[in-house]
Amino acid sequence: MSSQIPGPGPSFALHPHPSPVPAERRAELLANPGFGRVFTDHMVVINYSEGRGWHDARVEARAPIPMDPAAAVLHYAQEIFEGMKAYATGNGGASLFRPEANARRFAESAARLAMPALPEDLFVESVRQLVAVDRDWIPTTAGASLYLRPFMFASEVFLGVKPSAEYLYMVIASPVGRYFKGGAETVSVWVSQDYTRAAPGGTGAAKCGGNYAASLVAQAEAARHGCDQVVFLDAAERRWVEELGGMNIFFAFDDGSLATPPLGTILPGITRDSVMALARRDGIPVREEPYSLDQWRADAASGRLREAFACGTAAVITPIGTVKTPDGGFAIGGGENAGEITKRLRTALTDIQRGIAPDPFGWVQTVL
Ligand SMILES: *Cc1c(COP(=O)(O)O)cnc(C)c1O
C-alpha cells in the first residue's frame, strides 16, 4: 500500500509501517528516552544514481539496510550527516529550528566529500515528511525533543577509489532527553596534545562520519582522565583551541565580551551562529578569533575569563567547569555552576526554539 503525501516541492511515496510500536509501549519509551537509542517507526529514503539523479523519495518502515559488503562507504568512508531537532509546540504541533541552515551545510559537506548535492528544498521537505508521519513520537516533556538524523553514504558496489556513482540519502528520528547524563551542571574537558581533529585543507568543516572516527581515541583518552569531553587544538601549531569532538566552544570575559574560534578547520555550528546572533542582539560583543590554550589557562587564573561553554544541537549550551591537560588542570569560574552569560544565552536560545519567546530572526519553522 502506498500513497503520495501532498505538500510543497517533491512528492514522497508513503509506505506506512505495517506494525508500528503500540501506543502504550511508545509512551513508556518516551518517558525516559536517553539519547540515540530509541527510534521512531519510519525513515526517509531517497536514491541517487549517476545519470538518473535523485529518485524514489519515500517514507517507509524503519528497517535494516540491505548492503553489499563491497559498498564503497564501508571501505572509503564517503559519508556525511546532519543533526537537528523537532520541538513539540503544544496542540500536537511541531517546529524545526533553522532547517534551511542544515540543508545548506549538508550540501557543503557533500561538496567536500565529492558527493552530489541534495537539493536544499528536498532536504527540508524530507525532514518535514518524517516529522509529520512520526508526529506521535515527539516528546512533550521539558527539555526533550525529536532528534533528526539526515545522512548520505556511498552505496556503489565497487572497490576502486573514486567518488561513488550511487548514494542513499536517509533520515531517521530518535526521541531524546538531556544529552549529558549525571546531575552536575558543568562538564569537564581534556585538552588533547597527541591527537588533532582537523588540518587546514582537510575535512574539519564538513560534517562527515570520518571526523568522528578520528576523534574517538582522543575522546577515550579524555574519559581515562576522568573528563566528559575532549577539546582539540589546531593541527599546525598545537596551540589554538578549536572545538570539542562534536561541539563548538565559547569564552566569556570579565569585560562582558565573548570570543569563539574562527571558522576554517572547525565545524560551522548552527548553534554557534545562533549564539553569536543572540549575543550581538543583546549588545554583547563577540570576537571570532584564535584563542590559545596558554591564554585560556592564564585568563582562568587571573579571573579575566569568567565562563566557558560548549554548544551544539544535541547538548544545546553546556558550561565547562574544569579543564585538564597533560601539564595540569584549571577551573573556570569556580568550576561547579553555569555562569550568568551561559545561562542567559541558553535560556534565550531554548525559549526561541520552543516557541516560548518571540523569534525576531525567523529561525523557527512550523511543520505541523
Ligand atoms: C555538529 C557539530 C557541531 C555543532 O553544530 P550544530 O549545528 O550547532 O549542531 C560542532 N562541532 C562538530 C564537530 C559537529 O560535528
mmCIF file of C-alpha atoms and ligand atoms in Angstrom:
data_model
loop_
_atom_site.group_PDB
_atom_site.id
_atom_site.type_symbol
_atom_site.label_atom_id
_atom_site.label_comp_id
_atom_site.label_asym_id
_atom_site.label_seq_id
_atom_site.Cartn_x
_atom_site.Cartn_y
_atom_site.Cartn_z
ATOM 1 C CA MET A 1 0.000 0.000 0.000
ATOM 2 C CA SER A 2 1.371 3.381 -0.865
ATOM 3 C CA SER A 3 0.078 6.890 -1.207
ATOM 4 C CA GLN A 4 1.541 10.286 -2.053
ATOM 5 C CA ILE A 5 1.875 12.810 0.751
ATOM 6 C CA PRO A 6 0.722 16.164 -0.560
ATOM 7 C CA GLY A 7 2.973 19.087 0.195
ATOM 8 C CA PRO A 8 5.121 21.721 -1.405
ATOM 9 C CA GLY A 9 8.020 20.521 -3.519
ATOM 10 C CA PRO A 10 8.829 16.970 -4.451
ATOM 11 C CA SER A 11 6.348 14.258 -3.572
ATOM 12 C CA PHE A 12 7.213 11.321 -1.366
ATOM 13 C CA ALA A 13 5.640 7.901 -1.530
ATOM 14 C CA LEU A 14 4.344 6.791 1.864
ATOM 15 C CA HIS A 15 4.570 3.112 2.793
ATOM 16 C CA PRO A 16 3.223 3.060 6.349
ATOM 17 C CA HIS A 17 4.715 0.672 8.896
ATOM 18 C CA PRO A 18 2.544 -2.469 8.950
ATOM 19 C CA SER A 19 3.014 -2.928 12.719
ATOM 20 C CA PRO A 20 4.107 0.316 14.414
ATOM 21 C CA VAL A 21 5.083 0.346 18.094
ATOM 22 C CA PRO A 22 1.859 0.201 20.159
ATOM 23 C CA ALA A 23 0.871 3.451 21.893
ATOM 24 C CA GLU A 24 1.447 2.133 25.448
ATOM 25 C CA ARG A 25 4.949 0.925 24.598
ATOM 26 C CA ARG A 26 5.702 4.203 22.842
ATOM 27 C CA ALA A 27 4.606 6.146 25.947
ATOM 28 C CA GLU A 28 6.993 4.029 28.056
ATOM 29 C CA LEU A 29 9.863 4.714 25.673
ATOM 30 C CA LEU A 30 9.093 8.438 25.551
ATOM 31 C CA ALA A 31 9.063 8.716 29.343
ATOM 32 C CA ASN A 32 12.831 8.253 29.522
ATOM 33 C CA PRO A 33 14.360 8.059 26.053
ATOM 34 C CA GLY A 34 18.012 8.869 26.880
ATOM 35 C CA PHE A 35 19.998 9.821 23.781
ATOM 36 C CA GLY A 36 20.079 7.984 20.469
ATOM 37 C CA ARG A 37 18.808 4.555 21.465
ATOM 38 C CA VAL A 38 15.071 4.836 20.825
ATOM 39 C CA PHE A 39 13.871 5.235 17.243
ATOM 40 C CA THR A 40 10.581 6.051 15.582
ATOM 41 C CA ASP A 41 8.592 3.748 13.276
ATOM 42 C CA HIS A 42 9.612 5.259 9.948
ATOM 43 C CA MET A 43 12.530 6.537 7.908
ATOM 44 C CA VAL A 44 13.040 8.561 4.743
ATOM 45 C CA VAL A 45 14.960 7.047 1.839
ATOM 46 C CA ILE A 46 15.956 8.742 -1.437
ATOM 47 C CA ASN A 47 18.159 7.052 -4.013
ATOM 48 C CA TYR A 48 20.761 8.694 -6.183
ATOM 49 C CA SER A 49 22.430 7.247 -9.213
ATOM 50 C CA GLU A 50 24.626 8.880 -11.797
ATOM 51 C CA GLY A 51 22.566 9.673 -14.856
ATOM 52 C CA ARG A 52 19.191 9.467 -13.058
ATOM 53 C CA GLY A 53 19.903 11.849 -10.214
ATOM 54 C CA TRP A 54 17.729 11.755 -7.087
ATOM 55 C CA HIS A 55 14.751 9.424 -7.342
ATOM 56 C CA ASP A 56 12.281 7.244 -5.426
ATOM 57 C CA ALA A 57 11.767 9.578 -2.454
ATOM 58 C CA ARG A 58 9.775 7.658 0.132
ATOM 59 C CA VAL A 59 8.816 7.353 3.783
ATOM 60 C CA GLU A 60 8.761 3.716 4.846
ATOM 61 C CA ALA A 61 9.012 1.404 7.844
ATOM 62 C CA ARG A 62 12.333 1.809 9.630
ATOM 63 C CA ALA A 63 14.354 -1.319 8.875
ATOM 64 C CA PRO A 64 17.919 -2.561 8.355
ATOM 65 C CA ILE A 65 19.558 -1.541 5.077
ATOM 66 C CA PRO A 66 20.489 -4.407 2.776
ATOM 67 C CA MET A 67 24.084 -3.684 1.825
ATOM 68 C CA ASP A 68 26.683 -5.362 -0.319
ATOM 69 C CA PRO A 69 29.978 -5.969 1.517
ATOM 70 C CA ALA A 70 31.723 -4.055 -1.264
ATOM 71 C CA ALA A 71 29.555 -0.936 -0.804
ATOM 72 C CA ALA A 72 32.004 1.948 -1.098
ATOM 73 C CA VAL A 73 31.117 3.577 2.238
ATOM 74 C CA LEU A 74 32.334 0.509 4.151
ATOM 75 C CA HIS A 75 35.807 0.917 2.680
ATOM 76 C CA TYR A 76 36.416 4.587 1.975
ATOM 77 C CA ALA A 77 34.008 6.300 4.379
ATOM 78 C CA GLN A 78 32.266 8.576 1.903
ATOM 79 C CA GLU A 79 29.531 9.590 4.349
ATOM 80 C CA ILE A 80 28.045 12.820 5.711
ATOM 81 C CA PHE A 81 25.282 13.593 8.179
ATOM 82 C CA GLU A 82 23.289 16.313 9.906
ATOM 83 C CA GLY A 83 21.770 16.681 13.370
ATOM 84 C CA MET A 84 18.668 18.739 14.098
ATOM 85 C CA LYS A 85 15.627 18.668 16.357
ATOM 86 C CA ALA A 86 11.842 18.911 16.085
ATOM 87 C CA TYR A 87 10.127 20.518 19.073
ATOM 88 C CA ALA A 88 6.573 19.968 20.272
ATOM 89 C CA THR A 89 4.722 23.283 20.234
ATOM 90 C CA GLY A 90 1.524 22.261 22.026
ATOM 91 C CA ASN A 91 -1.806 21.245 20.468
ATOM 92 C CA GLY A 92 0.057 18.465 18.635
ATOM 93 C CA GLY A 93 2.109 20.968 16.628
ATOM 94 C CA ALA A 94 5.826 20.814 15.888
ATOM 95 C CA SER A 95 8.576 23.137 14.729
ATOM 96 C CA LEU A 96 12.098 22.918 13.339
ATOM 97 C CA PHE A 97 14.971 25.279 14.111
ATOM 98 C CA ARG A 98 16.756 26.775 11.072
ATOM 99 C CA PRO A 99 16.334 23.642 8.903
ATOM 100 C CA GLU A 100 17.487 25.542 5.804
ATOM 101 C CA ALA A 101 20.844 26.085 7.536
ATOM 102 C CA ASN A 102 21.211 22.317 7.967
ATOM 103 C CA ALA A 103 20.249 21.854 4.310
ATOM 104 C CA ARG A 104 22.922 24.298 3.176
ATOM 105 C CA ARG A 105 25.592 22.760 5.393
ATOM 106 C CA PHE A 106 24.636 19.286 4.145
ATOM 107 C CA ALA A 107 25.218 20.477 0.572
ATOM 108 C CA GLU A 108 28.580 21.966 1.578
ATOM 109 C CA SER A 109 29.609 18.754 3.328
ATOM 110 C CA ALA A 110 28.578 16.819 0.202
ATOM 111 C CA ALA A 111 30.754 19.041 -1.984
ATOM 112 C CA ARG A 112 33.793 18.462 0.258
ATOM 113 C CA LEU A 113 33.274 14.684 0.178
ATOM 114 C CA ALA A 114 32.809 14.670 -3.638
ATOM 115 C CA MET A 115 29.164 13.686 -3.270
ATOM 116 C CA PRO A 116 26.173 15.002 -5.248
ATOM 117 C CA ALA A 117 24.254 17.859 -3.614
ATOM 118 C CA LEU A 118 20.774 17.024 -2.396
ATOM 119 C CA PRO A 119 18.565 19.998 -3.383
ATOM 120 C CA GLU A 120 18.045 22.052 -0.235
ATOM 121 C CA ASP A 121 14.243 22.129 -0.545
ATOM 122 C CA LEU A 122 14.251 18.342 -0.872
ATOM 123 C CA PHE A 123 16.334 18.063 2.313
ATOM 124 C CA VAL A 124 13.934 20.256 4.289
ATOM 125 C CA GLU A 125 10.904 18.504 2.827
ATOM 126 C CA SER A 126 12.308 15.072 3.720
ATOM 127 C CA VAL A 127 12.658 16.121 7.350
ATOM 128 C CA ARG A 128 9.142 17.592 7.400
ATOM 129 C CA GLN A 129 7.746 14.358 5.967
ATOM 130 C CA LEU A 130 9.319 12.207 8.670
ATOM 131 C CA VAL A 131 8.233 14.548 11.462
ATOM 132 C CA ALA A 132 4.672 14.509 10.089
ATOM 133 C CA VAL A 133 4.471 10.724 9.782
ATOM 134 C CA ASP A 134 6.088 10.088 13.191
ATOM 135 C CA ARG A 135 4.473 13.060 14.964
ATOM 136 C CA ASP A 136 3.333 10.871 17.872
ATOM 137 C CA TRP A 137 7.000 10.291 18.721
ATOM 138 C CA ILE A 138 7.789 13.933 19.534
ATOM 139 C CA PRO A 139 8.271 14.031 23.312
ATOM 140 C CA THR A 140 6.390 16.747 25.145
ATOM 141 C CA THR A 141 8.335 16.640 28.428
ATOM 142 C CA ALA A 142 10.523 19.602 29.371
ATOM 143 C CA GLY A 143 13.888 19.652 27.612
ATOM 144 C CA ALA A 144 13.012 16.710 25.367
ATOM 145 C CA SER A 145 12.718 16.758 21.566
ATOM 146 C CA LEU A 146 12.756 14.573 18.483
ATOM 147 C CA TYR A 147 16.342 14.361 17.229
ATOM 148 C CA LEU A 148 16.559 14.050 13.447
ATOM 149 C CA ARG A 149 19.480 12.464 11.690
ATOM 150 C CA PRO A 150 19.677 13.003 7.931
ATOM 151 C CA PHE A 151 22.645 11.220 6.362
ATOM 152 C CA MET A 152 24.006 10.146 2.996
ATOM 153 C CA PHE A 153 26.504 7.467 2.034
ATOM 154 C CA ALA A 154 28.217 5.891 -0.953
ATOM 155 C CA SER A 155 26.376 2.709 -1.923
ATOM 156 C CA GLU A 156 28.049 1.753 -5.182
ATOM 157 C CA VAL A 157 29.422 -1.798 -5.155
ATOM 158 C CA PHE A 158 32.999 -1.138 -6.227
ATOM 159 C CA LEU A 159 36.404 -1.297 -4.546
ATOM 160 C CA GLY A 160 38.107 1.211 -6.830
ATOM 161 C CA VAL A 161 38.930 4.523 -5.157
ATOM 162 C CA LYS A 162 36.740 7.207 -6.719
ATOM 163 C CA PRO A 163 33.561 9.104 -5.859
ATOM 164 C CA SER A 164 30.703 6.613 -5.783
ATOM 165 C CA ALA A 165 28.197 6.596 -8.655
ATOM 166 C CA GLU A 166 25.332 5.694 -6.275
ATOM 167 C CA TYR A 167 24.189 7.056 -2.918
ATOM 168 C CA LEU A 168 21.462 6.566 -0.384
ATOM 169 C CA TYR A 169 20.099 9.570 1.475
ATOM 170 C CA MET A 170 18.113 8.721 4.590
ATOM 171 C CA VAL A 171 16.540 10.381 7.621
ATOM 172 C CA ILE A 172 15.907 8.607 10.901
ATOM 173 C CA ALA A 173 14.420 10.095 14.070
ATOM 174 C CA SER A 174 15.060 9.496 17.751
ATOM 175 C CA PRO A 175 13.197 10.974 20.721
ATOM 176 C CA VAL A 176 15.788 12.370 23.136
ATOM 177 C CA GLY A 177 16.000 13.750 26.643
ATOM 178 C CA ARG A 178 19.016 15.571 28.039
ATOM 179 C CA TYR A 179 22.314 14.824 26.298
ATOM 180 C CA PHE A 180 24.643 14.647 29.288
ATOM 181 C CA LYS A 181 23.784 12.179 31.994
ATOM 182 C CA GLY A 182 24.644 12.827 35.596
ATOM 183 C CA GLY A 183 23.470 15.657 37.776
ATOM 184 C CA ALA A 184 26.460 18.000 37.506
ATOM 185 C CA GLU A 185 25.717 21.234 35.732
ATOM 186 C CA THR A 186 29.154 21.700 34.223
ATOM 187 C CA VAL A 187 31.246 19.306 32.148
ATOM 188 C CA SER A 188 34.967 18.683 32.407
ATOM 189 C CA VAL A 189 37.160 18.676 29.314
ATOM 190 C CA TRP A 190 40.504 17.104 28.433
ATOM 191 C CA VAL A 191 42.740 19.042 26.058
ATOM 192 C CA SER A 192 44.362 16.550 23.727
ATOM 193 C CA GLN A 193 48.041 17.164 22.956
ATOM 194 C CA ASP A 194 48.607 13.966 20.995
ATOM 195 C CA TYR A 195 45.643 13.950 18.612
ATOM 196 C CA THR A 196 44.167 16.593 16.347
ATOM 197 C CA ARG A 197 40.790 16.621 14.698
ATOM 198 C CA ALA A 198 41.254 18.632 11.529
ATOM 199 C CA ALA A 199 44.061 20.128 9.487
ATOM 200 C CA PRO A 200 43.980 23.064 7.057
ATOM 201 C CA GLY A 201 42.735 21.686 3.746
ATOM 202 C CA GLY A 202 41.157 18.688 5.482
ATOM 203 C CA THR A 203 37.538 17.881 6.285
ATOM 204 C CA GLY A 204 37.157 19.701 9.611
ATOM 205 C CA ALA A 205 34.403 21.983 8.307
ATOM 206 C CA ALA A 206 32.407 19.078 6.818
ATOM 207 C CA LYS A 207 30.015 17.055 8.958
ATOM 208 C CA CYS A 208 31.354 13.650 7.978
ATOM 209 C CA GLY A 209 31.494 10.428 9.945
ATOM 210 C CA GLY A 210 35.224 10.150 9.317
ATOM 211 C CA ASN A 211 35.909 13.161 11.542
ATOM 212 C CA TYR A 212 34.176 11.388 14.379
ATOM 213 C CA ALA A 213 36.049 8.134 13.771
ATOM 214 C CA ALA A 214 39.288 10.102 14.073
ATOM 215 C CA SER A 215 38.139 11.763 17.309
ATOM 216 C CA LEU A 216 37.215 8.626 19.256
ATOM 217 C CA VAL A 217 40.663 7.702 20.515
ATOM 218 C CA ALA A 218 41.051 11.249 21.878
ATOM 219 C CA GLN A 219 37.608 11.048 23.483
ATOM 220 C CA ALA A 220 38.642 7.749 25.076
ATOM 221 C CA GLU A 221 41.784 9.458 26.396
ATOM 222 C CA ALA A 222 39.575 12.184 27.894
ATOM 223 C CA ALA A 223 37.441 9.547 29.611
ATOM 224 C CA ARG A 224 40.564 7.860 31.020
ATOM 225 C CA HIS A 225 41.472 11.196 32.584
ATOM 226 C CA GLY A 226 38.025 11.449 34.123
ATOM 227 C CA CYS A 227 36.770 14.065 31.676
ATOM 228 C CA ASP A 228 33.415 14.228 29.891
ATOM 229 C CA GLN A 229 34.671 15.606 26.582
ATOM 230 C CA VAL A 230 37.821 16.212 24.569
ATOM 231 C CA VAL A 231 38.967 19.623 23.320
ATOM 232 C CA PHE A 232 41.116 19.728 20.197
ATOM 233 C CA LEU A 233 43.916 22.149 19.426
ATOM 234 C CA ASP A 234 44.832 23.209 15.895
ATOM 235 C CA ALA A 235 46.857 20.712 13.880
ATOM 236 C CA ALA A 236 49.544 23.126 12.644
ATOM 237 C CA GLU A 237 50.810 24.634 15.927
ATOM 238 C CA ARG A 238 49.012 22.603 18.629
ATOM 239 C CA ARG A 239 48.412 25.902 20.290
ATOM 240 C CA TRP A 240 44.978 27.301 19.376
ATOM 241 C CA VAL A 241 41.760 25.946 20.851
ATOM 242 C CA GLU A 242 39.482 24.688 18.062
ATOM 243 C CA GLU A 243 36.441 22.810 19.362
ATOM 244 C CA LEU A 244 35.213 19.700 21.139
ATOM 245 C CA GLY A 245 34.607 16.368 19.398
ATOM 246 C CA GLY A 246 31.121 17.426 18.400
ATOM 247 C CA MET A 247 30.555 20.903 19.817
ATOM 248 C CA ASN A 248 31.869 24.423 19.306
ATOM 249 C CA ILE A 249 33.286 26.465 22.180
ATOM 250 C CA PHE A 250 32.798 29.989 23.568
ATOM 251 C CA PHE A 251 34.645 32.038 26.175
ATOM 252 C CA ALA A 252 33.054 34.815 28.250
ATOM 253 C CA PHE A 253 35.240 37.575 29.733
ATOM 254 C CA ASP A 254 35.042 39.979 32.652
ATOM 255 C CA ASP A 255 34.569 42.950 30.275
ATOM 256 C CA GLY A 256 31.267 41.430 29.134
ATOM 257 C CA SER A 257 32.560 40.205 25.771
ATOM 258 C CA LEU A 258 32.510 36.746 24.167
ATOM 259 C CA ALA A 259 35.071 35.032 21.963
ATOM 260 C CA THR A 260 34.934 31.897 19.838
ATOM 261 C CA PRO A 261 37.470 30.321 17.462
ATOM 262 C CA PRO A 262 37.146 31.440 13.815
ATOM 263 C CA LEU A 263 35.748 29.248 11.033
ATOM 264 C CA GLY A 264 38.138 27.312 8.834
ATOM 265 C CA THR A 265 39.028 23.930 10.264
ATOM 266 C CA ILE A 266 36.166 23.848 12.783
ATOM 267 C CA LEU A 267 32.600 22.742 12.078
ATOM 268 C CA PRO A 268 30.401 25.777 11.364
ATOM 269 C CA GLY A 269 27.801 25.086 14.041
ATOM 270 C CA ILE A 270 24.293 26.442 13.665
ATOM 271 C CA THR A 271 24.123 26.759 17.449
ATOM 272 C CA ARG A 272 27.421 28.706 17.325
ATOM 273 C CA ASP A 273 25.981 31.052 14.710
ATOM 274 C CA SER A 274 22.739 31.466 16.685
ATOM 275 C CA VAL A 275 24.611 32.194 19.930
ATOM 276 C CA MET A 276 26.604 34.922 18.191
ATOM 277 C CA ALA A 277 23.427 36.467 16.772
ATOM 278 C CA LEU A 278 21.674 36.409 20.161
ATOM 279 C CA ALA A 279 24.678 37.858 21.948
ATOM 280 C CA ARG A 280 25.049 40.697 19.443
ATOM 281 C CA ARG A 281 21.331 41.435 19.638
ATOM 282 C CA ASP A 282 21.772 41.895 23.385
ATOM 283 C CA GLY A 283 24.771 44.187 22.929
ATOM 284 C CA ILE A 284 27.382 41.569 23.868
ATOM 285 C CA PRO A 285 30.456 41.988 21.636
ATOM 286 C CA VAL A 286 31.574 38.685 20.060
ATOM 287 C CA ARG A 287 35.035 38.164 18.600
ATOM 288 C CA GLU A 288 35.772 35.303 16.227
ATOM 289 C CA GLU A 289 39.466 34.998 16.879
ATOM 290 C CA PRO A 290 42.102 32.405 17.738
ATOM 291 C CA TYR A 291 42.464 31.736 21.471
ATOM 292 C CA SER A 292 45.410 29.746 22.760
ATOM 293 C CA LEU A 293 45.494 27.123 25.483
ATOM 294 C CA ASP A 294 48.150 29.191 27.299
ATOM 295 C CA GLN A 295 45.899 32.243 27.247
ATOM 296 C CA TRP A 296 42.940 30.144 28.406
ATOM 297 C CA ARG A 297 44.938 28.934 31.403
ATOM 298 C CA ALA A 298 46.236 32.426 32.223
ATOM 299 C CA ASP A 299 42.811 34.066 31.865
ATOM 300 C CA ALA A 300 41.160 31.417 34.045
ATOM 301 C CA ALA A 301 43.829 32.036 36.727
ATOM 302 C CA SER A 302 43.584 35.845 36.604
ATOM 303 C CA GLY A 303 39.794 35.864 36.568
ATOM 304 C CA ARG A 304 39.689 37.668 33.221
ATOM 305 C CA LEU A 305 37.885 34.570 31.897
ATOM 306 C CA ARG A 306 34.587 34.210 33.711
ATOM 307 C CA GLU A 307 32.838 31.412 31.804
ATOM 308 C CA ALA A 308 33.334 28.900 29.016
ATOM 309 C CA PHE A 309 30.700 26.792 27.327
ATOM 310 C CA ALA A 310 30.297 24.227 24.584
ATOM 311 C CA CYS A 311 27.412 24.375 22.142
ATOM 312 C CA GLY A 312 25.714 22.183 19.580
ATOM 313 C CA THR A 313 22.274 20.890 18.648
ATOM 314 C CA ALA A 314 22.382 17.757 20.805
ATOM 315 C CA ALA A 315 23.545 19.299 24.096
ATOM 316 C CA VAL A 316 22.465 22.904 23.287
ATOM 317 C CA ILE A 317 24.676 25.034 25.616
ATOM 318 C CA THR A 318 26.762 23.239 28.215
ATOM 319 C CA PRO A 319 29.012 25.073 30.683
ATOM 320 C CA ILE A 320 32.609 23.909 31.010
ATOM 321 C CA GLY A 321 33.719 23.772 34.648
ATOM 322 C CA THR A 322 37.163 22.225 34.613
ATOM 323 C CA VAL A 323 39.925 21.812 32.069
ATOM 324 C CA LYS A 324 42.598 19.103 32.285
ATOM 325 C CA THR A 325 45.788 18.956 30.248
ATOM 326 C CA PRO A 326 48.918 16.780 30.458
ATOM 327 C CA ASP A 327 50.546 19.758 32.281
ATOM 328 C CA GLY A 328 47.848 20.092 34.913
ATOM 329 C CA GLY A 329 44.349 21.434 35.123
ATOM 330 C CA PHE A 330 42.396 24.535 35.995
ATOM 331 C CA ALA A 331 38.855 25.518 36.898
ATOM 332 C CA ILE A 332 36.690 28.179 35.310
ATOM 333 C CA GLY A 333 34.607 30.457 37.498
ATOM 334 C CA GLY A 334 34.618 28.067 40.445
ATOM 335 C CA GLY A 335 34.008 25.010 38.263
ATOM 336 C CA GLU A 336 30.624 23.959 39.645
ATOM 337 C CA ASN A 337 27.811 26.006 38.200
ATOM 338 C CA ALA A 338 26.804 27.602 34.934
ATOM 339 C CA GLY A 339 27.724 31.286 34.788
ATOM 340 C CA GLU A 340 25.319 34.145 34.168
ATOM 341 C CA ILE A 341 26.121 34.710 30.477
ATOM 342 C CA THR A 342 25.937 30.977 29.755
ATOM 343 C CA LYS A 343 22.553 30.676 31.465
ATOM 344 C CA ARG A 344 21.205 33.795 29.821
ATOM 345 C CA LEU A 345 22.189 32.679 26.318
ATOM 346 C CA ARG A 346 20.910 29.151 26.913
ATOM 347 C CA THR A 347 17.531 30.445 28.045
ATOM 348 C CA ALA A 348 17.332 32.923 25.155
ATOM 349 C CA LEU A 349 18.091 30.182 22.619
ATOM 350 C CA THR A 350 15.879 27.431 24.029
ATOM 351 C CA ASP A 351 12.958 29.834 24.536
ATOM 352 C CA ILE A 352 13.050 30.713 20.827
ATOM 353 C CA GLN A 353 13.472 27.052 19.831
ATOM 354 C CA ARG A 354 10.474 26.028 21.907
ATOM 355 C CA GLY A 355 8.273 28.918 20.848
ATOM 356 C CA ILE A 356 8.213 30.492 24.333
ATOM 357 C CA ALA A 357 9.959 33.709 23.224
ATOM 358 C CA PRO A 358 9.371 35.759 20.062
ATOM 359 C CA ASP A 359 11.527 34.794 17.078
ATOM 360 C CA PRO A 360 12.960 38.049 15.682
ATOM 361 C CA PHE A 361 15.368 36.194 13.387
ATOM 362 C CA GLY A 362 12.759 33.995 11.684
ATOM 363 C CA TRP A 363 14.580 30.849 12.818
ATOM 364 C CA VAL A 364 11.596 28.691 13.735
ATOM 365 C CA GLN A 365 9.677 26.837 11.044
ATOM 366 C CA THR A 366 6.315 25.387 11.930
ATOM 367 C CA VAL A 367 5.986 21.958 10.346
ATOM 368 C CA LEU A 368 2.722 20.706 11.858
HETATM 369 C C1 LIG B 1 27.541 19.106 14.535
HETATM 370 C C2 LIG B 1 28.806 19.614 15.134
HETATM 371 C C3 LIG B 1 28.855 20.795 15.873
HETATM 372 C C4 LIG B 1 27.636 21.593 16.266
HETATM 373 O O1 LIG B 1 26.879 22.025 15.164
HETATM 374 P P1 LIG B 1 25.358 22.470 15.398
HETATM 375 O O2 LIG B 1 24.915 22.872 14.043
HETATM 376 O O3 LIG B 1 25.380 23.583 16.357
HETATM 377 O O4 LIG B 1 24.654 21.269 15.930
HETATM 378 C C5 LIG B 1 30.093 21.236 16.325
HETATM 379 N N1 LIG B 1 31.213 20.546 16.090
HETATM 380 C C6 LIG B 1 31.204 19.393 15.383
HETATM 381 C C7 LIG B 1 32.474 18.679 15.151
HETATM 382 C C8 LIG B 1 29.999 18.897 14.882
HETATM 383 O O5 LIG B 1 30.002 17.747 14.209
#
